[in-house]
Amino acid sequence: MNTATIIDGKARAAELREQIAHAVSAFAMEVGRAPGLAVILVGEDPASQIYVRSKGRATAEAGMVSFEHRLDVTVSQVELLKLIETLNVDNRVDGILVQLPLPQHIDEDAVISCIDPSKDVDGFHVMNAGLLMVGKPGLVPCTPLGCLLLLKQHLGDLSGLEAVVIGRSNIVGKPMAQLLLAESCTVTIAHSRTRDLADVVRRADIIIAAAGRAEIVKSSWIKPGATVIDVGINRVTGESGKAKIVGDVEATAIEVASALTPVPGGVGPMTIAMLLRNALTAACARAGLPEIPLLARSDQTS
Ligand code: NDP
């Protein structure tokens, strides 16, 4: 029976975080201060609180300064924008991240547009989305960037491969497709209106599953030997009645694929490593320093 190679995102992320920490101390020696990352959390959404806590911990472990701003769920949009404007001009702050989702009374687009694009470590600002689209350097969303690094580490040259991205969000699907296109893949983007998802998936050498639907991708759809990157994080109730986390890809995919990322322990840890990478990239650019090389040559995105 085939058993796919497990792409160990956790180990790869740990390696990257160590490299980033070294680059951060080189930055601090040169500039006289460590890079600073500001994280804004509005409200008390439990999942967001966990994400913010682990981002803060990772920032400190990398030797960066973490500025945490926890705002009440009733904060007005005007107050939130004011805080972002203050952080935009604060020289100690190189990166600004607003944890999503925001409460309904706040316009997410207005908030993202308010962030100085040079500090937009999530890469969600339209300026950074546009730079990615036209193939110019900018800040790239963390999750797709992490997926690309895992793919390149496993496959090397991606040129000419058929890639299917399931999901078209601005956070994962669309930037992922752009990155794969820049690597000269033939890219198909599937979404909830795709007529025959099975048929689309069957032709893929690379499958990026980012629909947020538990095990929607069946192992019978997967071309033998394909590489599968499972971005999905879905909370389900297991057979024992206990809650567990599963991805968007059926567990039996391990019998068909050549390699796949586990959930958890695949893409998630890479997202945090890429956030640190983006914060360092932003800090270097703001300090007028060339980006401190921290990725292996085969990891470079262009
Ligand atoms: P969104 O809900 O914003 O987007 C989901 C996308 O999937 C949409 O484009 C939607 O299509 C598509 N979709 C939904 N159902 C189907 C279906 N049945 N068939 C095909 N496509 C479908 O989610 P995100 O992009 O933010 O996140 C996707 C998943 O990745 C989630 O599980 C999320 O938790 C996870 N995630 C994981 C991260 C990590 O670090 N591991 C980071 C970010 C996200 P349509 O546009 O037509 O509605």
mmCIF file of C-alpha atoms and ligand atoms in Angstrom:
data_model
loop_
_atom_site.group_PDB
_atom_site.id
_atom_site.type_symbol
_atom_site.label_atom_id
_atom_site.label_comp_id
_atom_site.label_asym_id
_atom_site.label_seq_id
_atom_site.Cartn_x
_atom_site.Cartn_y
_atom_site.Cartn_z
ATOM 1 C CA MET A 1 0.000 0.000 0.000
ATOM 2 C CA ASN A 2 1.208 3.516 -0.837
ATOM 3 C CA THR A 3 2.023 5.732 2.112
ATOM 4 C CA ALA A 4 2.544 9.387 1.389
ATOM 5 C CA THR A 5 5.457 11.354 2.778
ATOM 6 C CA ILE A 6 4.256 13.615 5.549
ATOM 7 C CA ILE A 7 5.375 17.178 4.901
ATOM 8 C CA ASP A 8 6.365 18.251 8.381
ATOM 9 C CA GLY A 9 5.370 21.909 8.543
ATOM 10 C CA LYS A 10 6.044 22.029 12.255
ATOM 11 C CA ALA A 11 9.695 21.025 11.844
ATOM 12 C CA ARG A 12 10.200 23.306 8.826
ATOM 13 C CA ALA A 13 8.639 26.224 10.719
ATOM 14 C CA ALA A 14 10.886 25.602 13.745
ATOM 15 C CA GLU A 15 13.947 25.678 11.469
ATOM 16 C CA LEU A 16 12.788 28.923 9.859
ATOM 17 C CA ARG A 17 12.039 30.532 13.215
ATOM 18 C CA GLU A 18 15.560 29.776 14.357
ATOM 19 C CA GLN A 19 16.979 31.396 11.208
ATOM 20 C CA ILE A 20 14.688 34.385 11.705
ATOM 21 C CA ALA A 21 15.863 34.782 15.319
ATOM 22 C CA HIS A 22 19.488 34.954 14.107
ATOM 23 C CA ALA A 23 18.546 37.505 11.460
ATOM 24 C CA VAL A 24 16.664 39.524 14.083
ATOM 25 C CA SER A 25 19.770 39.790 16.277
ATOM 26 C CA ALA A 26 21.830 40.877 13.249
ATOM 27 C CA PHE A 27 19.169 43.525 12.552
ATOM 28 C CA ALA A 28 19.242 44.715 16.172
ATOM 29 C CA MET A 29 23.064 45.031 16.110
ATOM 30 C CA GLU A 30 22.907 47.087 12.916
ATOM 31 C CA VAL A 31 19.897 49.294 13.694
ATOM 32 C CA GLY A 32 20.132 49.559 17.477
ATOM 33 C CA ARG A 33 16.663 48.174 18.143
ATOM 34 C CA ALA A 34 14.755 44.967 17.497
ATOM 35 C CA PRO A 35 11.951 44.823 14.902
ATOM 36 C CA GLY A 36 8.536 45.573 16.425
ATOM 37 C CA LEU A 37 5.231 43.897 15.626
ATOM 38 C CA ALA A 38 1.920 45.375 16.783
ATOM 39 C CA VAL A 39 -1.065 43.061 17.077
ATOM 40 C CA ILE A 40 -4.597 44.397 17.560
ATOM 41 C CA LEU A 41 -7.332 42.171 18.934
ATOM 42 C CA VAL A 42 -10.906 43.442 19.120
ATOM 43 C CA GLY A 43 -13.280 41.539 21.382
ATOM 44 C CA GLU A 44 -12.929 38.173 23.032
ATOM 45 C CA ASP A 45 -13.416 35.591 20.313
ATOM 46 C CA PRO A 46 -11.766 32.471 21.867
ATOM 47 C CA ALA A 47 -10.037 31.300 18.661
ATOM 48 C CA SER A 48 -8.700 34.820 17.974
ATOM 49 C CA GLN A 49 -7.392 35.032 21.536
ATOM 50 C CA ILE A 50 -5.465 31.788 21.033
ATOM 51 C CA TYR A 51 -4.020 33.007 17.713
ATOM 52 C CA VAL A 52 -2.977 36.360 19.198
ATOM 53 C CA ARG A 53 -1.363 34.681 22.182
ATOM 54 C CA SER A 54 0.671 32.311 20.017
ATOM 55 C CA LYS A 55 1.680 35.137 17.655
ATOM 56 C CA GLY A 56 2.841 37.218 20.646
ATOM 57 C CA ARG A 57 4.830 34.289 22.017
ATOM 58 C CA ALA A 58 6.450 33.573 18.644
ATOM 59 C CA THR A 59 7.329 37.267 18.199
ATOM 60 C CA ALA A 60 9.080 37.382 21.581
ATOM 61 C CA GLU A 61 10.868 34.058 20.935
ATOM 62 C CA ALA A 62 12.248 35.481 17.691
ATOM 63 C CA GLY A 63 13.676 38.407 19.665
ATOM 64 C CA MET A 64 11.216 40.948 18.248
ATOM 65 C CA VAL A 65 9.237 43.428 20.317
ATOM 66 C CA SER A 66 5.542 42.637 20.563
ATOM 67 C CA PHE A 67 3.027 45.459 21.081
ATOM 68 C CA GLU A 68 -0.351 43.992 21.961
ATOM 69 C CA HIS A 69 -3.502 46.132 21.806
ATOM 70 C CA ARG A 70 -6.635 44.490 23.178
ATOM 71 C CA LEU A 71 -9.750 46.532 22.481
ATOM 72 C CA ASP A 72 -13.239 46.072 23.805
ATOM 73 C CA VAL A 73 -15.763 44.538 21.410
ATOM 74 C CA THR A 74 -17.698 47.838 21.517
ATOM 75 C CA VAL A 75 -14.769 49.923 20.236
ATOM 76 C CA SER A 76 -15.849 52.212 17.403
ATOM 77 C CA GLN A 77 -14.386 52.026 13.932
ATOM 78 C CA VAL A 78 -13.105 55.597 14.324
ATOM 79 C CA GLU A 79 -11.187 54.658 17.481
ATOM 80 C CA LEU A 80 -9.706 51.579 15.832
ATOM 81 C CA LEU A 81 -8.599 53.586 12.775
ATOM 82 C CA LYS A 82 -7.060 56.185 15.090
ATOM 83 C CA LEU A 83 -4.988 53.484 16.803
ATOM 84 C CA ILE A 84 -3.792 52.168 13.433
ATOM 85 C CA GLU A 85 -2.832 55.700 12.344
ATOM 86 C CA THR A 86 -0.779 56.073 15.524
ATOM 87 C CA LEU A 87 0.983 52.760 14.878
ATOM 88 C CA ASN A 88 1.576 53.751 11.229
ATOM 89 C CA VAL A 89 3.799 56.632 12.381
ATOM 90 C CA ASP A 90 5.367 54.886 15.379
ATOM 91 C CA ASN A 91 8.990 54.195 14.434
ATOM 92 C CA ARG A 92 9.290 51.301 16.855
ATOM 93 C CA VAL A 93 6.558 49.449 14.960
ATOM 94 C CA ASP A 94 7.573 47.698 11.724
ATOM 95 C CA GLY A 95 4.521 45.501 11.322
ATOM 96 C CA ILE A 96 0.821 45.895 12.132
ATOM 97 C CA LEU A 97 -1.587 42.986 12.271
ATOM 98 C CA VAL A 98 -5.303 43.293 12.986
ATOM 99 C CA GLN A 99 -6.683 39.918 14.046
ATOM 100 C CA LEU A 100 -9.727 38.987 11.938
ATOM 101 C CA PRO A 101 -12.666 38.570 12.081
ATOM 102 C CA LEU A 102 -13.733 41.965 13.416
ATOM 103 C CA PRO A 103 -17.119 42.653 15.052
ATOM 104 C CA GLN A 104 -19.914 43.306 12.561
ATOM 105 C CA HIS A 105 -20.087 47.069 13.163
ATOM 106 C CA ILE A 106 -16.532 47.485 11.847
ATOM 107 C CA ASP A 107 -15.758 47.548 8.130
ATOM 108 C CA GLU A 108 -12.834 45.145 7.614
ATOM 109 C CA ASP A 109 -11.847 46.703 4.283
ATOM 110 C CA ALA A 110 -11.629 50.177 5.825
ATOM 111 C CA VAL A 111 -9.409 48.812 8.592
ATOM 112 C CA ILE A 112 -7.067 46.947 6.242
ATOM 113 C CA SER A 113 -6.830 49.995 3.920
ATOM 114 C CA CYS A 114 -5.807 52.152 6.866
ATOM 115 C CA ILE A 115 -2.656 50.097 7.554
ATOM 116 C CA ASP A 116 0.507 51.548 6.010
ATOM 117 C CA PRO A 117 1.232 49.010 3.198
ATOM 118 C CA SER A 118 4.908 48.913 4.232
ATOM 119 C CA LYS A 119 3.790 47.650 7.683
ATOM 120 C CA ASP A 120 1.058 45.322 6.394
ATOM 121 C CA VAL A 121 2.599 42.041 7.589
ATOM 122 C CA ASP A 122 -0.555 40.092 6.713
ATOM 123 C CA GLY A 123 -0.233 41.241 3.091
ATOM 124 C CA PHE A 124 -3.971 41.994 2.876
ATOM 125 C CA HIS A 125 -3.752 45.658 1.782
ATOM 126 C CA VAL A 126 -4.818 46.177 -1.859
ATOM 127 C CA MET A 127 -1.403 47.683 -2.554
ATOM 128 C CA ASN A 128 0.314 44.420 -1.548
ATOM 129 C CA ALA A 129 -2.342 42.327 -3.327
ATOM 130 C CA GLY A 130 -1.655 44.385 -6.478
ATOM 131 C CA LEU A 131 2.113 43.996 -6.178
ATOM 132 C CA LEU A 132 1.680 40.229 -5.926
ATOM 133 C CA MET A 133 -0.621 40.265 -8.946
ATOM 134 C CA VAL A 134 1.931 42.104 -11.129
ATOM 135 C CA GLY A 135 4.883 40.120 -9.793
ATOM 136 C CA LYS A 136 6.619 42.941 -7.884
ATOM 137 C CA PRO A 137 8.096 42.605 -4.387
ATOM 138 C CA GLY A 138 5.685 43.306 -1.564
ATOM 139 C CA LEU A 139 4.343 41.678 1.578
ATOM 140 C CA VAL A 140 2.669 38.368 0.717
ATOM 141 C CA PRO A 141 -0.107 36.764 2.849
ATOM 142 C CA CYS A 142 1.465 34.387 5.369
ATOM 143 C CA THR A 143 -0.548 31.196 4.824
ATOM 144 C CA PRO A 144 -0.072 30.919 1.049
ATOM 145 C CA LEU A 145 3.580 31.923 1.384
ATOM 146 C CA GLY A 146 4.072 29.126 3.914
ATOM 147 C CA CYS A 147 2.314 26.649 1.587
ATOM 148 C CA LEU A 148 4.595 27.673 -1.271
ATOM 149 C CA LEU A 149 7.728 27.130 0.805
ATOM 150 C CA LEU A 150 6.562 23.647 1.780
ATOM 151 C CA LEU A 151 5.798 22.812 -1.849
ATOM 152 C CA LYS A 152 9.139 24.080 -3.114
ATOM 153 C CA GLN A 153 11.022 22.260 -0.423
ATOM 154 C CA HIS A 154 9.291 19.034 -1.358
ATOM 155 C CA LEU A 155 9.037 19.357 -5.154
ATOM 156 C CA GLY A 156 11.769 21.832 -6.119
ATOM 157 C CA ASP A 157 10.857 23.358 -9.477
ATOM 158 C CA LEU A 158 7.075 23.692 -9.841
ATOM 159 C CA SER A 159 7.163 24.853 -13.451
ATOM 160 C CA GLY A 160 4.567 23.261 -15.726
ATOM 161 C CA LEU A 161 2.736 21.403 -12.956
ATOM 162 C CA GLU A 162 -1.073 21.392 -12.802
ATOM 163 C CA ALA A 163 -2.170 23.051 -9.562
ATOM 164 C CA VAL A 164 -5.702 23.216 -8.215
ATOM 165 C CA VAL A 165 -6.503 25.705 -5.457
ATOM 166 C CA ILE A 166 -9.816 25.039 -3.703
ATOM 167 C CA GLY A 167 -11.059 28.321 -2.247
ATOM 168 C CA ARG A 168 -10.886 31.885 -3.566
ATOM 169 C CA SER A 169 -10.586 34.005 -0.424
ATOM 170 C CA ASN A 170 -8.345 37.082 -0.419
ATOM 171 C CA ILE A 171 -6.456 35.552 2.499
ATOM 172 C CA VAL A 172 -5.616 32.125 1.103
ATOM 173 C CA GLY A 173 -7.046 31.047 -2.269
ATOM 174 C CA LYS A 174 -6.382 34.051 -4.504
ATOM 175 C CA PRO A 175 -2.834 34.864 -3.301
ATOM 176 C CA MET A 176 -2.006 31.139 -3.399
ATOM 177 C CA ALA A 177 -3.072 30.987 -7.038
ATOM 178 C CA GLN A 178 -0.939 34.064 -7.838
ATOM 179 C CA LEU A 179 2.124 32.534 -6.178
ATOM 180 C CA LEU A 180 1.699 29.284 -8.099
ATOM 181 C CA LEU A 181 1.221 31.182 -11.339
ATOM 182 C CA ALA A 182 4.465 33.047 -10.629
ATOM 183 C CA GLU A 183 6.107 29.614 -10.321
ATOM 184 C CA SER A 184 4.781 28.786 -13.817
ATOM 185 C CA CYS A 185 2.189 26.254 -12.685
ATOM 186 C CA THR A 186 -1.012 25.838 -14.666
ATOM 187 C CA VAL A 187 -3.495 27.010 -12.071
ATOM 188 C CA THR A 188 -7.195 26.277 -11.615
ATOM 189 C CA ILE A 189 -9.141 27.975 -8.825
ATOM 190 C CA ALA A 190 -12.166 26.035 -7.582
ATOM 191 C CA HIS A 191 -14.891 27.449 -5.310
ATOM 192 C CA SER A 192 -18.390 26.720 -4.063
ATOM 193 C CA ARG A 193 -19.897 27.153 -7.546
ATOM 194 C CA THR A 194 -17.443 24.805 -9.252
ATOM 195 C CA ARG A 195 -19.625 22.267 -11.066
ATOM 196 C CA ASP A 196 -17.551 19.109 -10.748
ATOM 197 C CA LEU A 197 -14.912 19.489 -8.049
ATOM 198 C CA ALA A 198 -13.897 15.824 -8.299
ATOM 199 C CA ASP A 199 -13.098 16.223 -11.988
ATOM 200 C CA VAL A 200 -11.060 19.380 -11.387
ATOM 201 C CA VAL A 201 -9.091 17.779 -8.537
ATOM 202 C CA ARG A 202 -8.354 14.633 -10.570
ATOM 203 C CA ARG A 203 -6.050 16.435 -12.982
ATOM 204 C CA ALA A 204 -3.944 18.140 -10.296
ATOM 205 C CA ASP A 205 -0.293 17.434 -9.550
ATOM 206 C CA ILE A 206 -0.636 19.893 -6.665
ATOM 207 C CA ILE A 207 -3.810 20.274 -4.594
ATOM 208 C CA ILE A 208 -4.194 23.181 -2.195
ATOM 209 C CA ALA A 209 -7.342 22.596 -0.164
ATOM 210 C CA ALA A 210 -8.574 25.804 1.485
ATOM 211 C CA ALA A 211 -12.367 25.564 1.543
ATOM 212 C CA GLY A 212 -12.861 25.189 5.296
ATOM 213 C CA ARG A 213 -15.083 22.105 4.773
ATOM 214 C CA ALA A 214 -14.170 18.963 6.695
ATOM 215 C CA GLU A 215 -12.732 16.253 4.425
ATOM 216 C CA ILE A 216 -14.456 17.643 1.338
ATOM 217 C CA VAL A 217 -11.627 16.358 -0.891
ATOM 218 C CA LYS A 218 -12.054 12.600 -1.254
ATOM 219 C CA SER A 219 -9.039 10.354 -1.644
ATOM 220 C CA SER A 220 -10.652 8.749 -4.715
ATOM 221 C CA TRP A 221 -10.387 12.153 -6.492
ATOM 222 C CA ILE A 222 -6.636 12.440 -5.981
ATOM 223 C CA LYS A 223 -4.286 11.563 -8.813
ATOM 224 C CA PRO A 224 -1.791 8.951 -7.569
ATOM 225 C CA GLY A 225 1.457 10.725 -6.763
ATOM 226 C CA ALA A 226 -0.067 14.196 -6.300
ATOM 227 C CA THR A 227 1.181 16.545 -3.579
ATOM 228 C CA VAL A 228 -1.516 17.733 -1.203
ATOM 229 C CA ILE A 229 -1.373 20.867 0.949
ATOM 230 C CA ASP A 230 -4.275 20.853 3.378
ATOM 231 C CA VAL A 231 -4.961 24.357 4.692
ATOM 232 C CA GLY A 232 -8.359 23.608 6.241
ATOM 233 C CA ILE A 233 -8.930 23.735 9.979
ATOM 234 C CA ASN A 234 -12.286 22.186 10.861
ATOM 235 C CA ARG A 235 -13.556 21.309 14.332
ATOM 236 C CA VAL A 236 -15.610 18.120 14.240
ATOM 237 C CA THR A 237 -16.861 15.604 16.767
ATOM 238 C CA GLY A 238 -14.883 12.382 16.601
ATOM 239 C CA GLU A 239 -16.240 8.860 17.106
ATOM 240 C CA SER A 240 -15.471 9.027 20.832
ATOM 241 C CA GLY A 241 -17.683 12.128 21.057
ATOM 242 C CA LYS A 242 -14.631 14.324 21.625
ATOM 243 C CA ALA A 243 -13.960 17.394 19.491
ATOM 244 C CA LYS A 244 -11.046 17.079 17.078
ATOM 245 C CA ILE A 245 -9.514 19.085 14.259
ATOM 246 C CA VAL A 246 -9.509 17.744 10.724
ATOM 247 C CA GLY A 247 -8.454 19.220 7.411
ATOM 248 C CA ASP A 248 -10.285 19.622 4.108
ATOM 249 C CA VAL A 249 -8.820 16.373 2.774
ATOM 250 C CA GLU A 250 -9.963 12.875 3.661
ATOM 251 C CA ALA A 251 -7.485 11.079 5.939
ATOM 252 C CA THR A 252 -7.188 8.146 3.497
ATOM 253 C CA ALA A 253 -5.474 10.493 1.004
ATOM 254 C CA ILE A 254 -2.279 9.199 2.581
ATOM 255 C CA GLU A 255 -2.812 6.000 0.537
ATOM 256 C CA VAL A 256 -2.854 7.862 -2.789
ATOM 257 C CA ALA A 257 -0.833 11.071 -2.588
ATOM 258 C CA SER A 258 2.954 11.167 -2.820
ATOM 259 C CA ALA A 259 3.122 13.745 -0.041
ATOM 260 C CA LEU A 260 0.748 15.668 2.155
ATOM 261 C CA THR A 261 0.639 18.104 5.028
ATOM 262 C CA PRO A 262 -0.935 16.881 8.272
ATOM 263 C CA VAL A 263 -3.672 18.772 10.117
ATOM 264 C CA PRO A 264 -2.676 19.956 12.636
ATOM 265 C CA GLY A 265 1.101 20.369 12.266
ATOM 266 C CA GLY A 266 1.310 21.254 8.575
ATOM 267 C CA VAL A 267 0.356 24.667 7.272
ATOM 268 C CA GLY A 268 -0.575 26.257 10.639
ATOM 269 C CA PRO A 269 2.971 26.495 12.067
ATOM 270 C CA MET A 270 4.259 27.818 8.725
ATOM 271 C CA THR A 271 1.728 30.668 8.860
ATOM 272 C CA ILE A 272 3.257 31.950 12.094
ATOM 273 C CA ALA A 273 6.821 31.541 10.774
ATOM 274 C CA MET A 274 5.852 33.570 7.685
ATOM 275 C CA LEU A 275 4.354 36.286 9.869
ATOM 276 C CA LEU A 276 7.746 36.648 11.583
ATOM 277 C CA ARG A 277 9.449 36.582 8.212
ATOM 278 C CA ASN A 278 7.166 39.366 6.928
ATOM 279 C CA ALA A 279 7.797 41.443 10.061
ATOM 280 C CA LEU A 280 11.542 41.113 9.519
ATOM 281 C CA THR A 281 11.186 41.900 5.805
ATOM 282 C CA ALA A 282 9.167 45.027 6.657
ATOM 283 C CA ALA A 283 11.709 46.073 9.301
ATOM 284 C CA CYS A 284 14.646 45.673 6.897
ATOM 285 C CA ALA A 285 12.856 47.629 4.165
ATOM 286 C CA ARG A 286 11.985 50.437 6.598
ATOM 287 C CA ALA A 287 15.568 50.582 7.887
ATOM 288 C CA GLY A 288 16.909 50.731 4.314
ATOM 289 C CA LEU A 289 18.694 47.406 4.750
ATOM 290 C CA PRO A 290 18.775 44.665 2.162
ATOM 291 C CA GLU A 291 16.578 41.803 3.273
ATOM 292 C CA ILE A 292 18.617 39.543 5.530
ATOM 293 C CA PRO A 293 18.757 36.260 3.617
ATOM 294 C CA LEU A 294 17.123 33.594 5.697
ATOM 295 C CA LEU A 295 15.544 31.251 3.221
ATOM 296 C CA ALA A 296 17.424 28.571 1.347
ATOM 297 C CA ARG A 297 17.887 29.353 -2.349
ATOM 298 C CA SER A 298 15.270 26.750 -3.256
ATOM 299 C CA ASP A 299 12.803 28.555 -0.982
ATOM 300 C CA GLN A 300 12.976 31.903 -2.774
ATOM 301 C CA THR A 301 9.614 32.873 -4.227
ATOM 302 C CA SER A 302 10.954 34.248 -7.503
HETATM 303 P P1 NDP B 1 -13.205 31.464 3.490
HETATM 304 O O1 NDP B 1 -14.434 30.961 4.145
HETATM 305 O O2 NDP B 1 -12.960 32.908 3.393
HETATM 306 O O3 NDP B 1 -13.146 30.883 2.002
HETATM 307 C C1 NDP B 1 -13.482 29.564 1.731
HETATM 308 C C2 NDP B 1 -13.446 29.345 0.238
HETATM 309 O O4 NDP B 1 -13.778 27.994 -0.003
HETATM 310 C C3 NDP B 1 -14.438 30.192 -0.549
HETATM 311 O O5 NDP B 1 -13.804 30.733 -1.677
HETATM 312 C C4 NDP B 1 -15.540 29.224 -0.909
HETATM 313 O O6 NDP B 1 -16.141 29.464 -2.169
HETATM 314 C C5 NDP B 1 -14.773 27.911 -0.992
HETATM 315 N N1 NDP B 1 -15.659 26.792 -0.729
HETATM 316 C C6 NDP B 1 -16.547 26.647 0.294
HETATM 317 N N2 NDP B 1 -17.215 25.500 0.165
HETATM 318 C C7 NDP B 1 -16.766 24.905 -0.954
HETATM 319 C C8 NDP B 1 -17.091 23.713 -1.622
HETATM 320 N N3 NDP B 1 -18.027 22.900 -1.157
HETATM 321 N N4 NDP B 1 -16.434 23.408 -2.748
HETATM 322 C C9 NDP B 1 -15.465 24.225 -3.236
HETATM 323 N N5 NDP B 1 -15.127 25.397 -2.643
HETATM 324 C C10 NDP B 1 -15.771 25.716 -1.521
HETATM 325 O O7 NDP B 1 -11.999 30.716 4.224
HETATM 326 P P2 NDP B 1 -10.425 31.057 4.275
HETATM 327 O O8 NDP B 1 -9.878 31.141 2.905
HETATM 328 O O9 NDP B 1 -10.168 32.150 5.223
HETATM 329 O O10 NDP B 1 -9.900 29.721 4.989
HETATM 330 C C11 NDP B 1 -10.082 28.459 4.396
HETATM 331 C C12 NDP B 1 -9.722 27.374 5.398
HETATM 332 O O11 NDP B 1 -8.356 27.502 5.746
HETATM 333 C C13 NDP B 1 -10.481 27.451 6.738
HETATM 334 O O12 NDP B 1 -10.665 26.130 7.229
HETATM 335 C C14 NDP B 1 -9.535 28.186 7.645
HETATM 336 O O13 NDP B 1 -9.737 27.864 9.007
HETATM 337 C C15 NDP B 1 -8.216 27.648 7.153
HETATM 338 N N6 NDP B 1 -7.095 28.537 7.400
HETATM 339 C C16 NDP B 1 -5.981 27.968 7.919
HETATM 340 C C17 NDP B 1 -4.879 28.725 8.168
HETATM 341 C C18 NDP B 1 -3.676 28.064 8.713
HETATM 342 O O14 NDP B 1 -2.775 28.756 9.148
HETATM 343 N N7 NDP B 1 -3.606 26.731 8.697
HETATM 344 C C19 NDP B 1 -4.863 30.175 7.918
HETATM 345 C C20 NDP B 1 -6.042 30.656 7.246
HETATM 346 C C21 NDP B 1 -7.120 29.855 7.026
HETATM 347 P P3 NDP B 1 -17.030 30.795 -2.482
HETATM 348 O O15 NDP B 1 -16.039 31.900 -2.671
HETATM 349 O O16 NDP B 1 -17.753 30.444 -3.727
HETATM 350 O O17 NDP B 1 -17.913 30.998 -1.284
#
